[in-house]
Amino acid sequence: GDVNCDKSVDVADAVLLARMVAEDSTAMITSQGKLNADCKKNGNLESDDVVRILQYIARLIDYSVLGTK
């Protein structure tokens, strides 16, 4: 969930991951950020991971569902 590795999960993480998924070449994510972003825990960064981050922000899912490692 913490894509930008700032020790919190917020909309900035969802936006950064969405930019990367959309192939924005200026979206830079560290290797730890990529591990954190894999909320579905399937080894791929995809729009479903963005959705999970947004669900967490909206308090629809618990932190344990996020891919933070």
PDB file of N, CA, C and O in Angstrom:
ATOM      1  N   GLY A   1       0.770  -1.193   0.000  1.00  0.00           N
ATOM      2  CA  GLY A   1       0.000   0.000   0.000  1.00  0.00           C
ATOM      3  C   GLY A   1       0.825   1.278   0.000  1.00  0.00           C
ATOM      4  O   GLY A   1       0.475   2.228  -0.653  1.00  0.00           O
ATOM      5  N   ASP A   2       1.939   1.280   0.740  1.00  0.00           N
ATOM      6  CA  ASP A   2       2.766   2.491   0.842  1.00  0.00           C
ATOM      7  C   ASP A   2       3.716   2.559  -0.348  1.00  0.00           C
ATOM      8  O   ASP A   2       4.907   2.274  -0.241  1.00  0.00           O
ATOM      9  N   VAL A   3       3.209   2.961  -1.488  1.00  0.00           N
ATOM     10  CA  VAL A   3       3.940   2.951  -2.752  1.00  0.00           C
ATOM     11  C   VAL A   3       5.113   3.929  -2.730  1.00  0.00           C
ATOM     12  O   VAL A   3       6.197   3.625  -3.233  1.00  0.00           O
ATOM     13  N   ASN A   4       4.924   5.106  -2.138  1.00  0.00           N
ATOM     14  CA  ASN A   4       5.992   6.110  -2.130  1.00  0.00           C
ATOM     15  C   ASN A   4       6.887   6.024  -0.896  1.00  0.00           C
ATOM     16  O   ASN A   4       7.770   6.848  -0.696  1.00  0.00           O
ATOM     17  N   CYS A   5       6.653   5.011  -0.061  1.00  0.00           N
ATOM     18  CA  CYS A   5       7.505   4.716   1.108  1.00  0.00           C
ATOM     19  C   CYS A   5       7.661   5.900   2.063  1.00  0.00           C
ATOM     20  O   CYS A   5       8.738   6.154   2.587  1.00  0.00           O
ATOM     21  N   ASP A   6       6.546   6.600   2.323  1.00  0.00           N
ATOM     22  CA  ASP A   6       6.587   7.717   3.268  1.00  0.00           C
ATOM     23  C   ASP A   6       5.964   7.348   4.615  1.00  0.00           C
ATOM     24  O   ASP A   6       5.655   8.198   5.423  1.00  0.00           O
ATOM     25  N   LYS A   7       5.776   6.041   4.835  1.00  0.00           N
ATOM     26  CA  LYS A   7       5.254   5.484   6.086  1.00  0.00           C
ATOM     27  C   LYS A   7       3.762   5.728   6.321  1.00  0.00           C
ATOM     28  O   LYS A   7       3.275   5.621   7.435  1.00  0.00           O
ATOM     29  N   SER A   8       3.041   6.073   5.256  1.00  0.00           N
ATOM     30  CA  SER A   8       1.588   6.176   5.353  1.00  0.00           C
ATOM     31  C   SER A   8       0.985   5.752   4.020  1.00  0.00           C
ATOM     32  O   SER A   8       1.631   5.828   2.983  1.00  0.00           O
ATOM     33  N   VAL A   9      -0.253   5.289   4.086  1.00  0.00           N
ATOM     34  CA  VAL A   9      -0.969   4.895   2.874  1.00  0.00           C
ATOM     35  C   VAL A   9      -2.050   5.936   2.643  1.00  0.00           C
ATOM     36  O   VAL A   9      -2.950   6.112   3.460  1.00  0.00           O
ATOM     37  N   ASP A  10      -1.927   6.659   1.539  1.00  0.00           N
ATOM     38  CA  ASP A  10      -2.882   7.716   1.242  1.00  0.00           C
ATOM     39  C   ASP A  10      -3.072   7.838  -0.267  1.00  0.00           C
ATOM     40  O   ASP A  10      -2.550   7.021  -1.030  1.00  0.00           O
ATOM     41  N   VAL A  11      -3.806   8.840  -0.667  1.00  0.00           N
ATOM     42  CA  VAL A  11      -4.151   8.984  -2.087  1.00  0.00           C
ATOM     43  C   VAL A  11      -2.910   9.183  -2.949  1.00  0.00           C
ATOM     44  O   VAL A  11      -2.899   8.789  -4.119  1.00  0.00           O
ATOM     45  N   ALA A  12      -1.837   9.726  -2.404  1.00  0.00           N
ATOM     46  CA  ALA A  12      -0.606   9.897  -3.178  1.00  0.00           C
ATOM     47  C   ALA A  12      -0.067   8.543  -3.637  1.00  0.00           C
ATOM     48  O   ALA A  12       0.483   8.436  -4.746  1.00  0.00           O
ATOM     49  N   ASP A  13      -0.221   7.523  -2.812  1.00  0.00           N
ATOM     50  CA  ASP A  13       0.221   6.181  -3.195  1.00  0.00           C
ATOM     51  C   ASP A  13      -0.608   5.650  -4.358  1.00  0.00           C
ATOM     52  O   ASP A  13      -0.069   5.083  -5.307  1.00  0.00           O
ATOM     53  N   ALA A  14      -1.916   5.832  -4.290  1.00  0.00           N
ATOM     54  CA  ALA A  14      -2.795   5.373  -5.355  1.00  0.00           C
ATOM     55  C   ALA A  14      -2.495   6.102  -6.669  1.00  0.00           C
ATOM     56  O   ALA A  14      -2.446   5.479  -7.732  1.00  0.00           O
ATOM     57  N   VAL A  15      -2.256   7.400  -6.580  1.00  0.00           N
ATOM     58  CA  VAL A  15      -1.971   8.185  -7.784  1.00  0.00           C
ATOM     59  C   VAL A  15      -0.644   7.753  -8.405  1.00  0.00           C
ATOM     60  O   VAL A  15      -0.550   7.550  -9.621  1.00  0.00           O
ATOM     61  N   LEU A  16       0.380   7.575  -7.582  1.00  0.00           N
ATOM     62  CA  LEU A  16       1.684   7.163  -8.096  1.00  0.00           C
ATOM     63  C   LEU A  16       1.599   5.800  -8.774  1.00  0.00           C
ATOM     64  O   LEU A  16       2.118   5.609  -9.879  1.00  0.00           O
ATOM     65  N   LEU A  17       0.917   4.858  -8.143  1.00  0.00           N
ATOM     66  CA  LEU A  17       0.773   3.534  -8.742  1.00  0.00           C
ATOM     67  C   LEU A  17      -0.057   3.602 -10.019  1.00  0.00           C
ATOM     68  O   LEU A  17       0.283   2.955 -11.018  1.00  0.00           O
ATOM     69  N   ALA A  18      -1.118   4.381 -10.013  1.00  0.00           N
ATOM     70  CA  ALA A  18      -1.950   4.523 -11.218  1.00  0.00           C
ATOM     71  C   ALA A  18      -1.130   5.084 -12.376  1.00  0.00           C
ATOM     72  O   ALA A  18      -1.274   4.643 -13.525  1.00  0.00           O
ATOM     73  N   ARG A  19      -0.254   6.035 -12.073  1.00  0.00           N
ATOM     74  CA  ARG A  19       0.615   6.601 -13.119  1.00  0.00           C
ATOM     75  C   ARG A  19       1.538   5.532 -13.688  1.00  0.00           C
ATOM     76  O   ARG A  19       1.738   5.452 -14.894  1.00  0.00           O
ATOM     77  N   MET A  20       2.099   4.700 -12.809  1.00  0.00           N
ATOM     78  CA  MET A  20       3.000   3.656 -13.280  1.00  0.00           C
ATOM     79  C   MET A  20       2.248   2.619 -14.118  1.00  0.00           C
ATOM     80  O   MET A  20       2.719   2.200 -15.175  1.00  0.00           O
ATOM     81  N   VAL A  21       1.070   2.227 -13.648  1.00  0.00           N
ATOM     82  CA  VAL A  21       0.251   1.253 -14.384  1.00  0.00           C
ATOM     83  C   VAL A  21      -0.113   1.805 -15.763  1.00  0.00           C
ATOM     84  O   VAL A  21      -0.161   1.063 -16.743  1.00  0.00           O
ATOM     85  N   ALA A  22      -0.311   3.128 -15.842  1.00  0.00           N
ATOM     86  CA  ALA A  22      -0.657   3.771 -17.113  1.00  0.00           C
ATOM     87  C   ALA A  22       0.587   4.051 -17.966  1.00  0.00           C
ATOM     88  O   ALA A  22       0.508   4.712 -18.996  1.00  0.00           O
ATOM     89  N   GLU A  23       1.738   3.541 -17.507  1.00  0.00           N
ATOM     90  CA  GLU A  23       2.996   3.650 -18.234  1.00  0.00           C
ATOM     91  C   GLU A  23       3.514   5.081 -18.340  1.00  0.00           C
ATOM     92  O   GLU A  23       4.105   5.467 -19.344  1.00  0.00           O
ATOM     93  N   ASP A  24       3.318   5.861 -17.276  1.00  0.00           N
ATOM     94  CA  ASP A  24       3.901   7.193 -17.192  1.00  0.00           C
ATOM     95  C   ASP A  24       5.377   7.028 -16.860  1.00  0.00           C
ATOM     96  O   ASP A  24       5.732   6.587 -15.763  1.00  0.00           O
ATOM     97  N   SER A  25       6.247   7.359 -17.778  1.00  0.00           N
ATOM     98  CA  SER A  25       7.680   7.131 -17.598  1.00  0.00           C
ATOM     99  C   SER A  25       8.289   8.001 -16.500  1.00  0.00           C
ATOM    100  O   SER A  25       9.408   7.736 -16.056  1.00  0.00           O
ATOM    101  N   THR A  26       7.566   9.006 -16.032  1.00  0.00           N
ATOM    102  CA  THR A  26       8.091   9.854 -14.956  1.00  0.00           C
ATOM    103  C   THR A  26       7.694   9.352 -13.569  1.00  0.00           C
ATOM    104  O   THR A  26       8.152   9.892 -12.569  1.00  0.00           O
ATOM    105  N   ALA A  27       6.871   8.313 -13.501  1.00  0.00           N
ATOM    106  CA  ALA A  27       6.446   7.750 -12.222  1.00  0.00           C
ATOM    107  C   ALA A  27       7.547   6.815 -11.716  1.00  0.00           C
ATOM    108  O   ALA A  27       7.732   5.721 -12.241  1.00  0.00           O
ATOM    109  N   MET A  28       8.287   7.266 -10.715  1.00  0.00           N
ATOM    110  CA  MET A  28       9.413   6.500 -10.183  1.00  0.00           C
ATOM    111  C   MET A  28       9.013   5.843  -8.869  1.00  0.00           C
ATOM    112  O   MET A  28       8.594   6.522  -7.933  1.00  0.00           O
ATOM    113  N   ILE A  29       9.149   4.514  -8.806  1.00  0.00           N
ATOM    114  CA  ILE A  29       8.816   3.752  -7.602  1.00  0.00           C
ATOM    115  C   ILE A  29      10.014   2.875  -7.254  1.00  0.00           C
ATOM    116  O   ILE A  29      10.546   2.168  -8.116  1.00  0.00           O
ATOM    117  N   THR A  30      10.425   2.925  -6.000  1.00  0.00           N
ATOM    118  CA  THR A  30      11.561   2.120  -5.541  1.00  0.00           C
ATOM    119  C   THR A  30      11.181   0.640  -5.524  1.00  0.00           C
ATOM    120  O   THR A  30       9.997   0.283  -5.611  1.00  0.00           O
ATOM    121  N   SER A  31      12.181  -0.208  -5.369  1.00  0.00           N
ATOM    122  CA  SER A  31      11.896  -1.641  -5.302  1.00  0.00           C
ATOM    123  C   SER A  31      11.026  -1.971  -4.090  1.00  0.00           C
ATOM    124  O   SER A  31      10.121  -2.805  -4.176  1.00  0.00           O
ATOM    125  N   GLN A  32      11.259  -1.291  -2.944  1.00  0.00           N
ATOM    126  CA  GLN A  32      10.401  -1.504  -1.778  1.00  0.00           C
ATOM    127  C   GLN A  32       8.992  -0.999  -2.052  1.00  0.00           C
ATOM    128  O   GLN A  32       8.008  -1.626  -1.679  1.00  0.00           O
ATOM    129  N   GLY A  33       8.879   0.137  -2.728  1.00  0.00           N
ATOM    130  CA  GLY A  33       7.567   0.667  -3.095  1.00  0.00           C
ATOM    131  C   GLY A  33       6.795  -0.289  -3.976  1.00  0.00           C
ATOM    132  O   GLY A  33       5.586  -0.449  -3.832  1.00  0.00           O
ATOM    133  N   LYS A  34       7.499  -0.971  -4.879  1.00  0.00           N
ATOM    134  CA  LYS A  34       6.843  -1.954  -5.748  1.00  0.00           C
ATOM    135  C   LYS A  34       6.344  -3.146  -4.937  1.00  0.00           C
ATOM    136  O   LYS A  34       5.250  -3.653  -5.194  1.00  0.00           O
ATOM    137  N   LEU A  35       7.149  -3.590  -3.970  1.00  0.00           N
ATOM    138  CA  LEU A  35       6.683  -4.673  -3.093  1.00  0.00           C
ATOM    139  C   LEU A  35       5.445  -4.244  -2.319  1.00  0.00           C
ATOM    140  O   LEU A  35       4.481  -5.000  -2.191  1.00  0.00           O
ATOM    141  N   ASN A  36       5.471  -3.016  -1.803  1.00  0.00           N
ATOM    142  CA  ASN A  36       4.333  -2.487  -1.046  1.00  0.00           C
ATOM    143  C   ASN A  36       3.096  -2.327  -1.922  1.00  0.00           C
ATOM    144  O   ASN A  36       1.968  -2.458  -1.445  1.00  0.00           O
ATOM    145  N   ALA A  37       3.303  -2.014  -3.199  1.00  0.00           N
ATOM    146  CA  ALA A  37       2.193  -1.747  -4.122  1.00  0.00           C
ATOM    147  C   ALA A  37       1.451  -3.001  -4.554  1.00  0.00           C
ATOM    148  O   ALA A  37       0.306  -2.923  -4.994  1.00  0.00           O
ATOM    149  N   ASP A  38       2.074  -4.157  -4.423  1.00  0.00           N
ATOM    150  CA  ASP A  38       1.467  -5.403  -4.899  1.00  0.00           C
ATOM    151  C   ASP A  38       0.426  -5.903  -3.887  1.00  0.00           C
ATOM    152  O   ASP A  38       0.611  -6.900  -3.201  1.00  0.00           O
ATOM    153  N   CYS A  39      -0.679  -5.200  -3.809  1.00  0.00           N
ATOM    154  CA  CYS A  39      -1.725  -5.497  -2.823  1.00  0.00           C
ATOM    155  C   CYS A  39      -2.411  -6.832  -3.076  1.00  0.00           C
ATOM    156  O   CYS A  39      -2.884  -7.469  -2.145  1.00  0.00           O
ATOM    157  N   LYS A  40      -2.469  -7.254  -4.312  1.00  0.00           N
ATOM    158  CA  LYS A  40      -3.081  -8.552  -4.631  1.00  0.00           C
ATOM    159  C   LYS A  40      -2.099  -9.691  -4.404  1.00  0.00           C
ATOM    160  O   LYS A  40      -2.472 -10.856  -4.466  1.00  0.00           O
ATOM    161  N   LYS A  41      -0.848  -9.351  -4.161  1.00  0.00           N
ATOM    162  CA  LYS A  41       0.210 -10.329  -3.865  1.00  0.00           C
ATOM    163  C   LYS A  41       0.348 -11.383  -4.967  1.00  0.00           C
ATOM    164  O   LYS A  41       0.529 -12.555  -4.699  1.00  0.00           O
ATOM    165  N   ASN A  42       0.298 -10.905  -6.231  1.00  0.00           N
ATOM    166  CA  ASN A  42       0.428 -11.822  -7.360  1.00  0.00           C
ATOM    167  C   ASN A  42       1.681 -11.557  -8.196  1.00  0.00           C
ATOM    168  O   ASN A  42       1.860 -12.126  -9.267  1.00  0.00           O
ATOM    169  N   GLY A  43       2.535 -10.645  -7.728  1.00  0.00           N
ATOM    170  CA  GLY A  43       3.772 -10.349  -8.443  1.00  0.00           C
ATOM    171  C   GLY A  43       3.633  -9.348  -9.563  1.00  0.00           C
ATOM    172  O   GLY A  43       4.614  -9.017 -10.222  1.00  0.00           O
ATOM    173  N   ASN A  44       2.430  -8.835  -9.787  1.00  0.00           N
ATOM    174  CA  ASN A  44       2.181  -7.854 -10.846  1.00  0.00           C
ATOM    175  C   ASN A  44       1.631  -6.567 -10.250  1.00  0.00           C
ATOM    176  O   ASN A  44       0.861  -6.612  -9.291  1.00  0.00           O
ATOM    177  N   LEU A  45       2.008  -5.452 -10.828  1.00  0.00           N
ATOM    178  CA  LEU A  45       1.421  -4.173 -10.429  1.00  0.00           C
ATOM    179  C   LEU A  45       0.368  -3.824 -11.458  1.00  0.00           C
ATOM    180  O   LEU A  45       0.661  -3.711 -12.648  1.00  0.00           O
ATOM    181  N   GLU A  46      -0.872  -3.681 -11.003  1.00  0.00           N
ATOM    182  CA  GLU A  46      -1.997  -3.509 -11.922  1.00  0.00           C
ATOM    183  C   GLU A  46      -3.074  -2.634 -11.290  1.00  0.00           C
ATOM    184  O   GLU A  46      -2.986  -2.271 -10.126  1.00  0.00           O
ATOM    185  N   SER A  47      -4.074  -2.322 -12.076  1.00  0.00           N
ATOM    186  CA  SER A  47      -5.129  -1.430 -11.602  1.00  0.00           C
ATOM    187  C   SER A  47      -5.858  -1.987 -10.385  1.00  0.00           C
ATOM    188  O   SER A  47      -6.333  -1.218  -9.540  1.00  0.00           O
ATOM    189  N   ASP A  48      -5.947  -3.290 -10.246  1.00  0.00           N
ATOM    190  CA  ASP A  48      -6.593  -3.873  -9.065  1.00  0.00           C
ATOM    191  C   ASP A  48      -5.854  -3.498  -7.781  1.00  0.00           C
ATOM    192  O   ASP A  48      -6.469  -3.366  -6.723  1.00  0.00           O
ATOM    193  N   ASP A  49      -4.544  -3.320  -7.875  1.00  0.00           N
ATOM    194  CA  ASP A  49      -3.772  -2.882  -6.709  1.00  0.00           C
ATOM    195  C   ASP A  49      -4.135  -1.449  -6.338  1.00  0.00           C
ATOM    196  O   ASP A  49      -4.251  -1.116  -5.154  1.00  0.00           O
ATOM    197  N   VAL A  50      -4.329  -0.614  -7.343  1.00  0.00           N
ATOM    198  CA  VAL A  50      -4.758   0.772  -7.097  1.00  0.00           C
ATOM    199  C   VAL A  50      -6.114   0.772  -6.392  1.00  0.00           C
ATOM    200  O   VAL A  50      -6.325   1.497  -5.407  1.00  0.00           O
ATOM    201  N   VAL A  51      -7.013  -0.063  -6.864  1.00  0.00           N
ATOM    202  CA  VAL A  51      -8.353  -0.156  -6.269  1.00  0.00           C
ATOM    203  C   VAL A  51      -8.265  -0.569  -4.805  1.00  0.00           C
ATOM    204  O   VAL A  51      -8.937   0.000  -3.943  1.00  0.00           O
ATOM    205  N   ARG A  52      -7.401  -1.528  -4.497  1.00  0.00           N
ATOM    206  CA  ARG A  52      -7.257  -1.957  -3.094  1.00  0.00           C
ATOM    207  C   ARG A  52      -6.752  -0.826  -2.212  1.00  0.00           C
ATOM    208  O   ARG A  52      -7.211  -0.666  -1.088  1.00  0.00           O
ATOM    209  N   ILE A  53      -5.815  -0.045  -2.711  1.00  0.00           N
ATOM    210  CA  ILE A  53      -5.323   1.098  -1.932  1.00  0.00           C
ATOM    211  C   ILE A  53      -6.462   2.078  -1.682  1.00  0.00           C
ATOM    212  O   ILE A  53      -6.642   2.560  -0.554  1.00  0.00           O
ATOM    213  N   LEU A  54      -7.249   2.365  -2.707  1.00  0.00           N
ATOM    214  CA  LEU A  54      -8.377   3.290  -2.553  1.00  0.00           C
ATOM    215  C   LEU A  54      -9.431   2.722  -1.606  1.00  0.00           C
ATOM    216  O   LEU A  54     -10.023   3.466  -0.816  1.00  0.00           O
ATOM    217  N   GLN A  55      -9.662   1.419  -1.648  1.00  0.00           N
ATOM    218  CA  GLN A  55     -10.602   0.795  -0.715  1.00  0.00           C
ATOM    219  C   GLN A  55     -10.113   0.941   0.723  1.00  0.00           C
ATOM    220  O   GLN A  55     -10.905   1.190   1.635  1.00  0.00           O
ATOM    221  N   TYR A  56      -8.809   0.798   0.922  1.00  0.00           N
ATOM    222  CA  TYR A  56      -8.249   0.975   2.268  1.00  0.00           C
ATOM    223  C   TYR A  56      -8.429   2.423   2.738  1.00  0.00           C
ATOM    224  O   TYR A  56      -8.858   2.661   3.870  1.00  0.00           O
ATOM    225  N   ILE A  57      -8.132   3.376   1.870  1.00  0.00           N
ATOM    226  CA  ILE A  57      -8.282   4.793   2.223  1.00  0.00           C
ATOM    227  C   ILE A  57      -9.732   5.095   2.593  1.00  0.00           C
ATOM    228  O   ILE A  57     -10.002   5.854   3.523  1.00  0.00           O
ATOM    229  N   ALA A  58     -10.675   4.471   1.879  1.00  0.00           N
ATOM    230  CA  ALA A  58     -12.102   4.671   2.138  1.00  0.00           C
ATOM    231  C   ALA A  58     -12.603   3.834   3.312  1.00  0.00           C
ATOM    232  O   ALA A  58     -13.783   3.851   3.632  1.00  0.00           O
ATOM    233  N   ARG A  59     -11.686   3.086   3.940  1.00  0.00           N
ATOM    234  CA  ARG A  59     -11.988   2.239   5.094  1.00  0.00           C
ATOM    235  C   ARG A  59     -12.969   1.110   4.776  1.00  0.00           C
ATOM    236  O   ARG A  59     -13.770   0.707   5.610  1.00  0.00           O
ATOM    237  N   LEU A  60     -12.868   0.616   3.547  1.00  0.00           N
ATOM    238  CA  LEU A  60     -13.696  -0.517   3.133  1.00  0.00           C
ATOM    239  C   LEU A  60     -12.993  -1.848   3.378  1.00  0.00           C
ATOM    240  O   LEU A  60     -13.648  -2.883   3.440  1.00  0.00           O
ATOM    241  N   ILE A  61     -11.658  -1.803   3.468  1.00  0.00           N
ATOM    242  CA  ILE A  61     -10.878  -3.001   3.763  1.00  0.00           C
ATOM    243  C   ILE A  61      -9.861  -2.688   4.841  1.00  0.00           C
ATOM    244  O   ILE A  61      -9.517  -1.527   5.071  1.00  0.00           O
ATOM    245  N   ASP A  62      -9.349  -3.726   5.461  1.00  0.00           N
ATOM    246  CA  ASP A  62      -8.375  -3.615   6.538  1.00  0.00           C
ATOM    247  C   ASP A  62      -6.953  -3.510   6.000  1.00  0.00           C
ATOM    248  O   ASP A  62      -6.656  -3.992   4.905  1.00  0.00           O
ATOM    249  N   TYR A  63      -6.057  -2.935   6.785  1.00  0.00           N
ATOM    250  CA  TYR A  63      -4.655  -2.780   6.415  1.00  0.00           C
ATOM    251  C   TYR A  63      -4.013  -4.120   6.063  1.00  0.00           C
ATOM    252  O   TYR A  63      -3.141  -4.181   5.191  1.00  0.00           O
ATOM    253  N   SER A  64      -4.430  -5.189   6.682  1.00  0.00           N
ATOM    254  CA  SER A  64      -3.834  -6.507   6.447  1.00  0.00           C
ATOM    255  C   SER A  64      -4.013  -6.978   5.005  1.00  0.00           C
ATOM    256  O   SER A  64      -3.292  -7.876   4.561  1.00  0.00           O
ATOM    257  N   VAL A  65      -4.938  -6.393   4.271  1.00  0.00           N
ATOM    258  CA  VAL A  65      -5.182  -6.783   2.886  1.00  0.00           C
ATOM    259  C   VAL A  65      -4.167  -6.152   1.935  1.00  0.00           C
ATOM    260  O   VAL A  65      -3.920  -6.651   0.847  1.00  0.00           O
ATOM    261  N   LEU A  66      -3.513  -5.080   2.382  1.00  0.00           N
ATOM    262  CA  LEU A  66      -2.541  -4.387   1.530  1.00  0.00           C
ATOM    263  C   LEU A  66      -1.255  -5.206   1.419  1.00  0.00           C
ATOM    264  O   LEU A  66      -0.952  -6.049   2.238  1.00  0.00           O
ATOM    265  N   GLY A  67      -0.467  -4.906   0.385  1.00  0.00           N
ATOM    266  CA  GLY A  67       0.741  -5.677   0.112  1.00  0.00           C
ATOM    267  C   GLY A  67       1.991  -5.182   0.792  1.00  0.00           C
ATOM    268  O   GLY A  67       3.082  -5.468   0.339  1.00  0.00           O
ATOM    269  N   THR A  68       1.871  -4.440   1.866  1.00  0.00           N
ATOM    270  CA  THR A  68       3.055  -3.907   2.533  1.00  0.00           C
ATOM    271  C   THR A  68       3.883  -5.044   3.104  1.00  0.00           C
ATOM    272  O   THR A  68       3.381  -5.906   3.795  1.00  0.00           O
ATOM    273  N   LYS A  69       5.174  -5.007   2.780  1.00  0.00           N
ATOM    274  CA  LYS A  69       6.077  -6.072   3.246  1.00  0.00           C
ATOM    275  C   LYS A  69       7.231  -5.471   4.005  1.00  0.00           C
ATOM    276  O   LYS A  69       7.652  -4.405   3.776  1.00  0.00           O
TER     277      LYS A  69
END
